[in-house]
CSV table of C-alpha atoms in Angstrom, one decimal:
chain,number,residue,atom,x,y,z
A,282,MET,CA,85.5,38.1,154.8
A,283,LEU,CA,88.1,37.3,152.3
A,284,PHE,CA,87.9,34.3,149.9
A,285,LEU,CA,91.4,33.0,149.3
A,286,ASN,CA,92.7,29.8,147.8
A,287,GLY,CA,94.8,27.9,150.3
A,288,ALA,CA,97.1,24.9,149.9
A,289,GLN,CA,94.6,23.1,147.8
A,290,GLY,CA,96.5,21.3,145.0
A,291,ASP,CA,95.4,17.9,146.0
A,292,ILE,CA,92.0,18.4,147.7
A,293,SER,CA,88.5,18.8,146.6
A,294,MET,CA,85.2,20.0,148.0
A,295,GLU,CA,83.7,16.6,147.2
A,296,ASN,CA,84.7,13.0,147.9
A,297,MET,CA,86.3,12.0,144.5
A,298,LEU,CA,86.2,8.3,145.5
A,299,ASP,CA,82.5,8.2,146.4
A,300,ARG,CA,80.7,10.8,144.2
A,301,LYS,CA,77.0,11.2,144.9
A,302,SER,CA,74.5,12.0,142.2
A,303,GLU,CA,74.0,15.7,143.0
A,304,SER,CA,73.2,18.5,140.7
A,305,ASP,CA,75.5,21.5,140.4
A,306,GLU,CA,72.9,23.6,142.4
A,307,GLU,CA,72.8,21.0,145.2
A,308,LYS,CA,76.7,21.0,145.4
A,309,MET,CA,76.7,24.8,145.4
A,310,LYS,CA,74.2,25.0,148.2
A,311,LYS,CA,76.1,22.4,150.3
A,312,ILE,CA,79.4,24.3,149.9
A,313,THR,CA,77.6,27.7,150.5
A,314,ASN,CA,76.1,26.4,153.8
A,315,LEU,CA,79.6,25.2,155.0
A,316,VAL,CA,81.3,28.5,154.2
A,317,VAL,CA,78.5,30.8,155.5
A,318,GLY,CA,78.1,28.7,158.7
A,319,GLU,CA,81.7,28.7,159.5
A,320,THR,CA,82.1,32.4,158.7
A,321,MET,CA,79.2,33.4,161.0
A,322,ARG,CA,80.6,31.2,163.8
A,323,LEU,CA,84.0,32.9,163.7
A,324,TYR,CA,82.4,36.4,163.3
A,325,LYS,CA,80.8,36.0,166.7
A,326,ASN,CA,84.2,35.6,168.3
A,327,ILE,CA,86.1,38.4,166.6
A,328,GLU,CA,88.6,40.3,168.8
A,329,TYR,CA,89.3,43.7,167.3
A,330,GLN,CA,92.8,45.3,167.4
A,331,THR,CA,93.2,49.1,166.9
A,332,ASP,CA,97.0,49.1,166.4
A,333,PRO,CA,98.3,45.7,165.2
A,334,VAL,CA,101.9,45.1,164.3
A,335,LEU,CA,102.3,45.3,160.5
A,336,GLU,CA,105.3,43.7,158.9
A,337,HIS,CA,106.2,42.2,155.4
A,338,GLN,CA,109.1,40.3,153.9
A,339,TYR,CA,109.4,39.1,150.3
A,340,HIS,CA,111.7,36.7,148.4
A,341,ASP,CA,111.9,35.6,144.8
A,342,LEU,CA,112.6,31.9,145.0
A,343,LYS,CA,114.4,30.4,141.9
A,344,VAL,CA,113.7,26.8,141.2
A,345,LYS,CA,114.5,24.4,138.4
A,346,VAL,CA,111.9,23.2,135.9
A,347,ARG,CA,111.4,19.6,134.9
A,348,LEU,CA,111.2,19.1,131.2
A,349,PRO,CA,109.4,16.2,129.4
A,350,GLU,CA,111.4,13.2,128.3
A,351,THR,CA,112.4,13.0,124.6
A,352,GLY,CA,110.1,10.0,124.0
A,353,THR,CA,107.1,11.8,125.6
A,354,LEU,CA,107.8,14.9,123.7
A,355,ILE,CA,107.9,13.1,120.3
A,356,ARG,CA,104.6,11.3,121.0
A,357,SER,CA,103.0,14.5,122.2
A,358,LYS,CA,104.0,16.3,119.0
A,359,GLU,CA,102.6,13.4,116.9
A,360,ILE,CA,99.2,13.6,118.8
A,361,LEU,CA,99.0,17.4,118.3
A,362,LYS,CA,99.8,16.9,114.5
A,363,ARG,CA,97.0,14.4,114.2
A,364,ILE,CA,94.6,16.8,115.9
A,365,ASP,CA,95.7,19.6,113.5
A,366,GLU,CA,95.0,17.2,110.6
A,367,GLY,CA,91.4,16.7,111.8
A,368,GLU,CA,91.5,13.6,114.0
A,369,ASN,CA,89.1,13.7,116.9
A,370,ILE,CA,91.5,13.3,119.9
A,371,ARG,CA,90.1,14.8,123.1
A,372,GLY,CA,90.2,14.5,126.9
A,373,MET,CA,93.4,13.7,128.8
A,374,GLU,CA,95.3,12.5,125.8
A,375,MET,CA,95.0,15.9,124.1
A,376,ILE,CA,95.6,17.8,127.4
A,377,MET,CA,98.7,16.0,128.3
A,378,ALA,CA,100.2,16.2,124.8
A,379,PHE,CA,99.6,20.0,124.8
A,380,GLY,CA,101.0,20.4,128.3
A,381,SER,CA,104.3,18.5,127.3
A,382,VAL,CA,104.9,20.5,124.2
A,383,HIS,CA,104.0,23.8,125.7
A,384,LEU,CA,106.3,23.1,128.6
A,385,GLN,CA,109.3,22.4,126.3
A,386,GLU,CA,108.6,25.5,124.1
A,387,THR,CA,108.3,27.8,127.1
A,388,PHE,CA,111.2,26.6,129.3
A,389,GLY,CA,113.3,24.4,127.1
A,390,GLU,CA,116.1,27.0,126.6
A,391,ASN,CA,116.0,28.2,130.2
A,392,PRO,CA,114.6,25.6,132.6
A,393,PHE,CA,114.1,27.8,135.6
A,394,ASP,CA,111.1,29.5,137.2
A,395,ILE,CA,110.7,32.3,139.8
A,396,LEU,CA,108.3,31.9,142.7
A,397,PRO,CA,107.4,35.1,144.6
A,398,VAL,CA,106.9,34.2,148.2
A,399,HIS,CA,105.6,36.8,150.8
A,400,GLY,CA,105.6,36.6,154.6
A,401,ILE,CA,103.2,39.0,156.2
A,402,ARG,CA,102.4,39.7,159.9
A,403,ILE,CA,99.1,41.5,161.0
A,404,GLY,CA,99.2,41.4,164.8
A,405,ASP,CA,99.2,37.7,165.8
A,406,LEU,CA,98.2,36.6,162.3
A,407,ALA,CA,100.8,35.2,159.9
A,408,ILE,CA,100.1,35.1,156.2
A,409,VAL,CA,102.2,33.4,153.5
A,410,THR,CA,101.4,33.9,149.9
A,411,GLN,CA,102.9,32.0,147.0
A,412,PRO,CA,102.0,31.4,143.3
A,413,CYS,CA,101.4,27.7,143.2
A,414,GLU,CA,98.7,25.1,143.9
A,415,LEU,CA,100.5,23.7,146.9
A,416,PHE,CA,99.6,20.2,148.0
A,417,SER,CA,98.0,20.3,151.4
A,418,GLN,CA,100.9,18.8,153.2
A,419,PHE,CA,103.0,21.8,152.5
A,420,GLY,CA,100.4,24.1,153.9
A,421,LEU,CA,100.4,22.0,157.1
A,422,ASP,CA,104.3,22.2,157.2
A,423,ILE,CA,104.2,26.0,156.9
A,424,LYS,CA,101.7,26.3,159.7
A,425,ARG,CA,103.7,24.0,161.9
A,426,ARG,CA,106.8,26.1,161.5
A,427,SER,CA,105.0,29.5,161.8
A,428,PRO,CA,105.6,31.7,164.8
A,429,GLY,CA,102.1,33.2,164.5
A,430,LYS,CA,99.2,32.4,166.7
A,431,SER,CA,97.2,31.7,163.5
A,432,THR,CA,98.6,31.2,160.0
A,433,ILE,CA,97.0,31.5,156.6
A,434,VAL,CA,98.6,29.9,153.6
A,435,VAL,CA,97.5,31.5,150.3
A,436,GLY,CA,98.0,30.0,146.9
A,437,MET,CA,97.9,31.3,143.3
A,438,THR,CA,99.0,34.8,144.3
A,439,ASP,CA,101.4,37.2,142.6
A,440,GLY,CA,101.3,34.9,139.5
A,441,TYR,CA,100.5,31.3,138.7
A,442,ASN,CA,103.2,28.7,138.6
A,443,GLY,CA,101.1,25.5,138.5
A,444,TYR,CA,100.7,22.5,140.7
A,445,CYS,CA,103.4,21.9,143.4
A,446,PRO,CA,103.1,18.3,144.5
A,447,THR,CA,105.0,16.4,147.2
A,448,ILE,CA,107.5,13.7,146.2
A,449,TYR,CA,104.7,11.1,146.5
A,450,GLY,CA,102.5,13.2,144.3
A,451,LEU,CA,105.2,13.3,141.6
A,452,LEU,CA,105.7,9.5,141.8
A,453,GLY,CA,101.9,9.1,141.1
A,454,GLY,CA,102.3,11.0,137.8
A,455,GLY,CA,99.3,12.1,135.9
A,456,TYR,CA,97.7,15.6,135.6
A,457,SER,CA,99.4,17.0,138.7
A,458,GLY,CA,102.5,14.9,138.7
A,459,SER,CA,104.0,14.5,135.2
A,460,PRO,CA,106.2,17.2,133.7
A,461,ILE,CA,103.7,19.3,131.8
A,462,SER,CA,103.3,23.1,131.6
A,463,TRP,CA,101.3,23.4,134.8
A,464,THR,CA,103.2,20.8,136.8
A,465,ARG,CA,106.7,21.8,135.9
A,466,LEU,CA,108.6,22.6,139.1
A,467,GLU,CA,111.5,20.5,140.4
A,468,PRO,CA,110.7,17.8,143.0
A,469,GLU,CA,112.1,19.9,145.9
A,470,ALA,CA,110.1,23.1,145.0
A,471,GLY,CA,107.4,22.6,147.6
A,472,TYR,CA,109.9,21.9,150.3
A,473,LYS,CA,111.8,25.0,149.3
A,474,ILE,CA,108.6,27.1,149.6
A,475,VAL,CA,108.1,25.8,153.1
A,476,GLU,CA,111.6,26.7,154.1
A,477,THR,CA,111.4,30.1,152.5
A,478,SER,CA,108.1,30.8,154.2
A,479,ALA,CA,109.5,29.8,157.6
A,480,ILE,CA,112.4,32.2,157.2
A,481,LEU,CA,110.2,35.1,156.1
A,482,LEU,CA,107.8,34.7,158.9
A,483,ASN,CA,110.5,34.4,161.5
A,484,LYS,CA,112.0,37.6,160.1
A,485,VAL,CA,108.7,39.6,160.5
A,486,TRP,CA,108.2,38.2,164.0
A,487,ALA,CA,111.8,39.3,165.0
A,488,LYS,CA,111.2,42.9,164.2
């Protein structure tokens, strides 16, 4: 059994709109039962292969980085200055201010990022790995275009390049939509990851 992060940039193990009063231990037990139960169900139906096809393709995907607007950057620097002077500013105001300034300092002179994308074939199983927290729609799109009998989409591998939301996610703004250090990629980045993944998987299936 391998525990891997999937395309989970916009999903949670609990209902965020109807949170129940549960302790951390109760939440952990509930999730554990789900994972163990599904693992044992699948384990009983394993079909072993002694000589599966093994293939791999790789591509460094270059994408643009979104930078914060001038007004946002000025306000963010003012907030961080007030914090340095001792003002008690916490929570999202502090986080978003830091994210904006850090993004500008890191990528301001060269607003591009590299996303390593891998396409792997193990028998009938297709695996895609990429370094973002992809929104779940992109994971579904990759599976839809995969030639494999089963497809696994793995996130936060070979580096970490932050959240990768859909266009609708970007329009919503906030922690996983606004241009901050961990949500910095161009609006088309996720769609380019899907396209790159499909190309790589079709290459490994063509061999």
